[in-house]
XYZ file of C-alpha atoms in Angstrom:
348
model
C -6.143 -29.443 -0.018
C -5.713 -25.711 0.096
C -5.457 -23.875 3.448
C -8.457 -21.887 4.868
C -8.297 -18.113 5.137
C -10.850 -15.762 6.722
C -10.708 -12.147 5.278
C -11.769 -9.000 7.002
C -12.850 -5.808 4.915
C -14.743 -2.630 5.589
C -18.088 -1.461 4.150
C -16.367 0.451 1.305
C -14.389 -2.465 -0.073
C -17.410 -4.801 0.361
C -19.416 -2.567 -2.026
C -21.957 -1.798 0.701
C -21.411 1.972 0.708
C -19.253 4.844 1.818
C -19.222 7.021 4.854
C -23.048 6.801 5.102
C -22.706 3.018 5.730
C -19.672 3.211 8.099
C -21.911 2.284 11.052
C -22.897 -1.230 9.822
C -22.364 -4.023 12.344
C -20.182 -7.018 11.555
C -21.625 -9.377 9.022
C -20.375 -12.751 7.812
C -20.429 -13.888 4.118
C -19.431 -17.183 2.755
C -16.570 -17.081 0.285
C -14.860 -14.185 -1.433
C -15.926 -10.372 -1.468
C -14.155 -7.456 -3.173
C -10.418 -7.500 -2.952
C -10.545 -11.076 -1.766
C -10.962 -12.079 -5.393
C -7.523 -10.841 -6.342
C -6.013 -12.291 -3.237
C -7.560 -15.750 -3.955
C -6.070 -15.636 -7.494
C -2.640 -14.660 -6.207
C -2.686 -17.533 -3.667
C -2.522 -19.955 -6.670
C -4.771 -22.559 -5.029
C -2.562 -23.061 -2.070
C -4.866 -20.891 0.117
C -8.483 -20.074 -0.216
C -10.699 -17.442 1.387
C -13.555 -19.424 2.818
C -15.386 -16.459 4.445
C -15.383 -12.704 4.543
C -16.191 -10.532 7.511
C -17.475 -7.088 6.737
C -17.711 -4.314 9.309
C -18.210 -0.535 9.157
C -15.292 1.519 10.118
C -17.227 3.793 12.494
C -19.015 0.916 14.087
C -15.700 -0.937 14.832
C -13.877 1.990 16.293
C -16.908 3.171 18.380
C -17.852 -0.190 19.668
C -14.492 -1.813 20.067
C -15.185 -4.608 22.573
C -18.507 -5.660 21.102
C -17.204 -5.588 17.516
C -14.055 -7.587 18.472
C -16.132 -10.156 20.480
C -18.513 -10.679 17.546
C -15.828 -11.010 14.902
C -13.737 -13.357 16.998
C -16.789 -15.676 17.159
C -17.118 -15.516 13.377
C -13.505 -16.388 12.881
C -13.722 -19.295 15.346
C -16.535 -20.789 13.333
C -14.093 -21.548 10.474
C -10.903 -22.302 12.439
C -8.846 -20.896 9.631
C -5.088 -21.445 9.010
C -4.657 -17.656 8.416
C -6.583 -14.398 8.990
C -6.096 -11.539 6.531
C -7.309 -7.970 7.239
C -7.417 -5.235 4.451
C -5.412 -3.913 2.838
C -6.367 -0.552 4.391
C -3.971 1.758 2.422
C -4.205 5.278 4.036
C -7.653 4.935 5.489
C -7.162 5.709 9.100
C -10.158 4.209 10.756
C -9.910 1.132 8.529
C -6.195 0.655 9.347
C -6.845 0.844 13.087
C -9.660 -1.566 12.768
C -7.538 -4.053 10.682
C -4.689 -3.823 13.177
C -6.888 -4.190 16.254
C -8.890 -7.183 14.988
C -5.874 -8.915 13.504
C -4.013 -8.507 16.831
C -7.117 -9.924 18.729
C -7.276 -12.983 16.371
C -3.494 -13.582 16.875
C -3.542 -13.117 20.651
C -6.961 -14.859 21.638
C -7.283 -17.484 18.928
C -3.535 -18.125 18.252
C -4.165 -17.935 14.456
C -1.446 -16.396 12.199
C -2.493 -12.977 10.867
C -1.491 -10.583 8.183
C -2.667 -7.034 7.104
C -1.504 -4.244 4.769
C -1.441 -0.475 5.022
C 0.313 2.711 4.040
C 3.284 3.633 6.268
C 1.626 6.838 7.563
C -1.668 5.082 8.489
C -2.113 5.402 12.219
C -2.846 1.725 12.413
C 0.620 0.990 11.135
C 2.286 2.974 13.940
C 0.028 1.377 16.533
C 0.464 -2.273 15.415
C 3.801 -2.643 13.368
C 5.569 -4.100 16.502
C 3.024 -6.901 16.969
C 1.931 -7.760 13.423
C 3.192 -8.322 9.977
C 1.888 -5.330 7.924
C 2.634 -5.305 4.233
C 3.624 -1.743 3.237
C 1.279 -0.401 0.582
C 0.718 2.770 -1.342
C -1.572 5.435 0.036
C -4.729 4.639 -1.986
C -6.665 1.698 -3.470
C -4.816 2.550 -6.735
C -1.931 0.461 -5.210
C -4.061 -2.643 -4.941
C -2.235 -4.352 -7.822
C 1.169 -4.135 -5.956
C -0.294 -4.679 -2.520
C -2.102 -7.965 -3.419
C 0.990 -9.894 -4.703
C 3.058 -8.829 -1.675
C 0.323 -9.891 0.705
C -0.194 -13.122 -1.140
C 3.608 -13.994 -1.074
C 3.845 -13.473 2.657
C 0.596 -15.318 3.220
C 1.855 -18.307 1.407
C 5.061 -18.244 3.515
C 2.946 -18.197 6.639
C 0.633 -21.009 5.459
C 3.614 -23.215 4.641
C 5.288 -22.436 7.924
C 8.339 -20.981 6.164
C 10.732 -18.547 7.844
C 9.749 -14.850 7.360
C 12.568 -12.923 5.743
C 13.674 -9.313 6.342
C 11.292 -6.411 5.820
C 13.025 -5.660 2.515
C 12.717 -9.231 1.351
C 9.046 -9.729 2.335
C 7.882 -6.100 1.966
C 6.525 -5.645 5.382
C 6.820 -2.554 7.669
C 9.881 -2.936 9.847
C 8.934 -4.173 13.360
C 11.957 -3.083 15.290
C 12.899 -6.692 16.001
C 16.666 -7.514 15.987
C 18.225 -10.951 15.441
C 21.723 -12.135 16.019
C 23.622 -13.510 12.896
C 27.181 -14.069 11.892
C 28.503 -11.611 9.248
C 31.366 -12.515 6.975
C 33.170 -9.260 7.824
C 33.784 -7.677 11.199
C 31.900 -4.501 12.203
C 34.821 -2.118 11.858
C 35.436 -3.101 8.248
C 31.784 -2.858 7.374
C 31.619 0.606 8.976
C 34.603 1.837 7.045
C 33.141 0.493 3.752
C 29.933 2.340 4.427
C 31.795 5.513 5.254
C 33.755 5.290 1.953
C 30.460 4.856 0.053
C 28.959 7.801 1.816
C 31.966 10.007 0.944
C 31.791 8.949 -2.667
C 28.094 9.723 -2.796
C 27.294 6.053 -3.389
C 24.261 4.246 -2.006
C 24.624 2.220 1.133
C 22.275 0.697 3.738
C 22.870 1.387 7.452
C 22.758 -1.590 9.848
C 21.285 0.649 12.588
C 18.594 2.970 11.283
C 17.739 5.924 13.415
C 14.172 7.003 14.260
C 12.830 9.652 11.841
C 11.619 12.529 13.829
C 9.748 15.308 12.083
C 11.384 18.422 13.550
C 9.790 21.789 13.168
C 12.010 24.888 13.544
C 10.230 27.414 15.862
C 9.323 30.812 14.401
C 10.633 33.970 15.903
C 8.822 35.283 19.026
C 5.896 37.732 18.541
C 7.380 41.084 18.800
C 4.404 42.845 20.571
C 1.763 40.385 21.906
C -0.426 43.350 22.955
C -0.940 44.211 19.229
C -1.047 40.640 17.841
C -4.012 39.024 16.279
C -4.264 35.557 17.782
C -6.117 32.607 16.282
C -7.390 29.360 17.852
C -6.773 25.987 16.137
C -7.624 22.693 17.831
C -7.295 18.916 17.272
C -9.693 18.422 20.186
C -12.838 18.330 17.973
C -14.769 21.353 19.278
C -17.524 22.104 16.835
C -20.822 24.032 16.771
C -23.736 21.994 18.291
C -24.716 18.959 16.302
C -21.412 18.952 14.334
C -22.791 20.523 11.171
C -19.952 19.421 8.862
C -19.958 15.840 10.301
C -16.272 15.764 11.196
C -15.488 12.098 11.997
C -14.920 11.128 15.609
C -11.761 9.268 14.495
C -9.376 9.328 11.505
C -10.855 12.711 10.319
C -10.950 13.345 6.629
C -11.842 17.062 7.018
C -11.613 20.102 9.225
C -14.054 22.890 10.061
C -13.792 26.631 10.092
C -16.253 28.419 12.276
C -17.041 32.025 13.242
C -16.688 32.940 16.924
C -16.946 36.723 16.531
C -20.261 36.557 18.363
C -19.094 34.523 21.407
C -17.405 35.615 24.524
C -17.848 32.192 26.103
C -18.621 28.661 24.705
C -21.398 26.591 26.351
C -22.908 23.276 26.046
C -25.890 25.097 24.399
C -23.853 26.150 21.382
C -20.786 23.982 21.074
C -19.637 20.363 21.648
C -16.753 17.975 20.865
C -16.841 15.513 17.932
C -13.743 13.647 19.294
C -14.072 9.909 19.901
C -10.757 9.419 21.678
C -11.373 10.920 25.115
C -14.332 11.149 27.644
C -16.429 14.056 26.057
C -18.427 14.855 29.204
C -16.129 17.779 30.533
C -15.510 19.254 27.051
C -19.183 19.163 26.309
C -20.128 20.853 29.598
C -17.688 23.695 28.981
C -16.086 23.656 25.485
C -13.772 26.423 26.564
C -11.725 23.775 28.368
C -10.518 22.588 24.925
C -10.921 25.896 22.965
C -10.286 28.747 25.484
C -12.418 31.458 23.883
C -13.389 32.872 27.337
C -9.821 33.413 28.456
C -8.734 34.996 25.166
C -11.779 37.357 25.324
C -10.658 38.451 28.784
C -7.032 38.986 27.473
C -8.546 40.963 24.563
C -10.452 43.286 26.941
C -7.402 43.771 29.152
C -5.329 44.792 26.120
C -2.912 41.883 26.772
C -3.501 40.703 23.218
C -4.551 42.742 20.067
C -7.594 40.738 19.125
C -8.858 37.210 18.852
C -9.331 36.110 15.200
C -12.953 35.827 14.195
C -12.601 32.207 12.946
C -11.282 29.087 14.632
C -10.262 25.843 12.794
C -10.879 22.446 14.200
C -10.456 18.727 13.467
C -10.064 15.422 15.386
C -6.596 14.245 16.066
C -7.794 10.674 17.127
C -6.308 8.277 14.614
C -5.977 10.969 11.933
C -3.225 10.354 9.441
C -0.086 12.496 9.279
C -0.746 13.081 5.576
C -4.250 14.471 6.245
C -3.063 16.564 9.231
C -0.365 18.188 7.101
C -2.790 18.797 4.247
C -5.388 20.467 6.559
C -2.649 22.768 8.026
C -1.117 23.737 4.725
C -4.611 24.796 3.511
C -5.846 26.821 6.452
C -2.376 28.281 7.193
C -2.652 30.199 3.934
C -5.996 31.621 5.140
C -4.650 32.620 8.509
C -1.756 34.519 6.870
C -3.994 36.181 4.415
C -6.190 37.287 7.344
C -3.202 38.870 9.090
C -3.001 36.487 12.040
C 0.225 36.953 13.961
C 0.159 33.750 16.147
C -1.860 30.636 16.612
C -2.661 28.824 19.920
C -3.019 25.063 18.979
C -4.790 23.086 21.599
C -4.990 19.373 21.939
C -6.622 17.091 24.621
């Protein structure tokens, strides 16, 4: 008899709709939906998806406790041998939802869990220490490689077999170290690695270092009193009613807005779209996040040359590194073309 699996997917992979359906509440369907079909095939009859839970990415992330409680009750109904979420690839809100609900199923129901996502998905960074996350490509085009890897690890979990190394079972390293007896002592292994490095040969370190993305600072502004200064924020300040519908989490876009007619931002004309902090104080006075009022004062005093007429804004909450870099690369060209000398980047 095959083992029971409950599968979690978002509105897009369920075929319900895209961003316009991201607010749908959790719903339970018997059997297989969407990518579950490929997973079921890859499990070769040793595991079967008996139910699929579908939830909108926005709904899950904006109603965390309610969504988790509802989904946990749905999972309990089937008492599965394994819970699989995703894969989410590089979809930030989906990745965070997969990680969050998988972690809740593991902690509260004591059921083995598995998910999959791209290494730069914010969900991967948040949950890699507590979950097995199969490393996938950055888009659904990588489904054909993600499914076999997820199925292989799922079968190991269903059979109660020992999980191998991240390289062997293709999951994102969790930072867990285990003692083992090596055939050669450390000094010899270290010398062998050094010789390989000197010869330009490939070698694998036994102690990988964290990968920090270091940015070299630019030279100081020569004369700030003549400089054109621009404002950029990841704090989500947007014109009232968020005209471009920048998402409250895992943003897929940024906004460019004209502030040439403003000396002060107020709750009548601007607000925050950010879903990761209490918006009350930012909505009462958006200058707290985007200091237009202070820079206008400095402009009048001659302390700076001028404030650039446009500001650029997005939401940093759960937004992937890839998207963030792409946004900046795009609008940095515009800032340079507009003769901006320096940028003040505000967060929250």
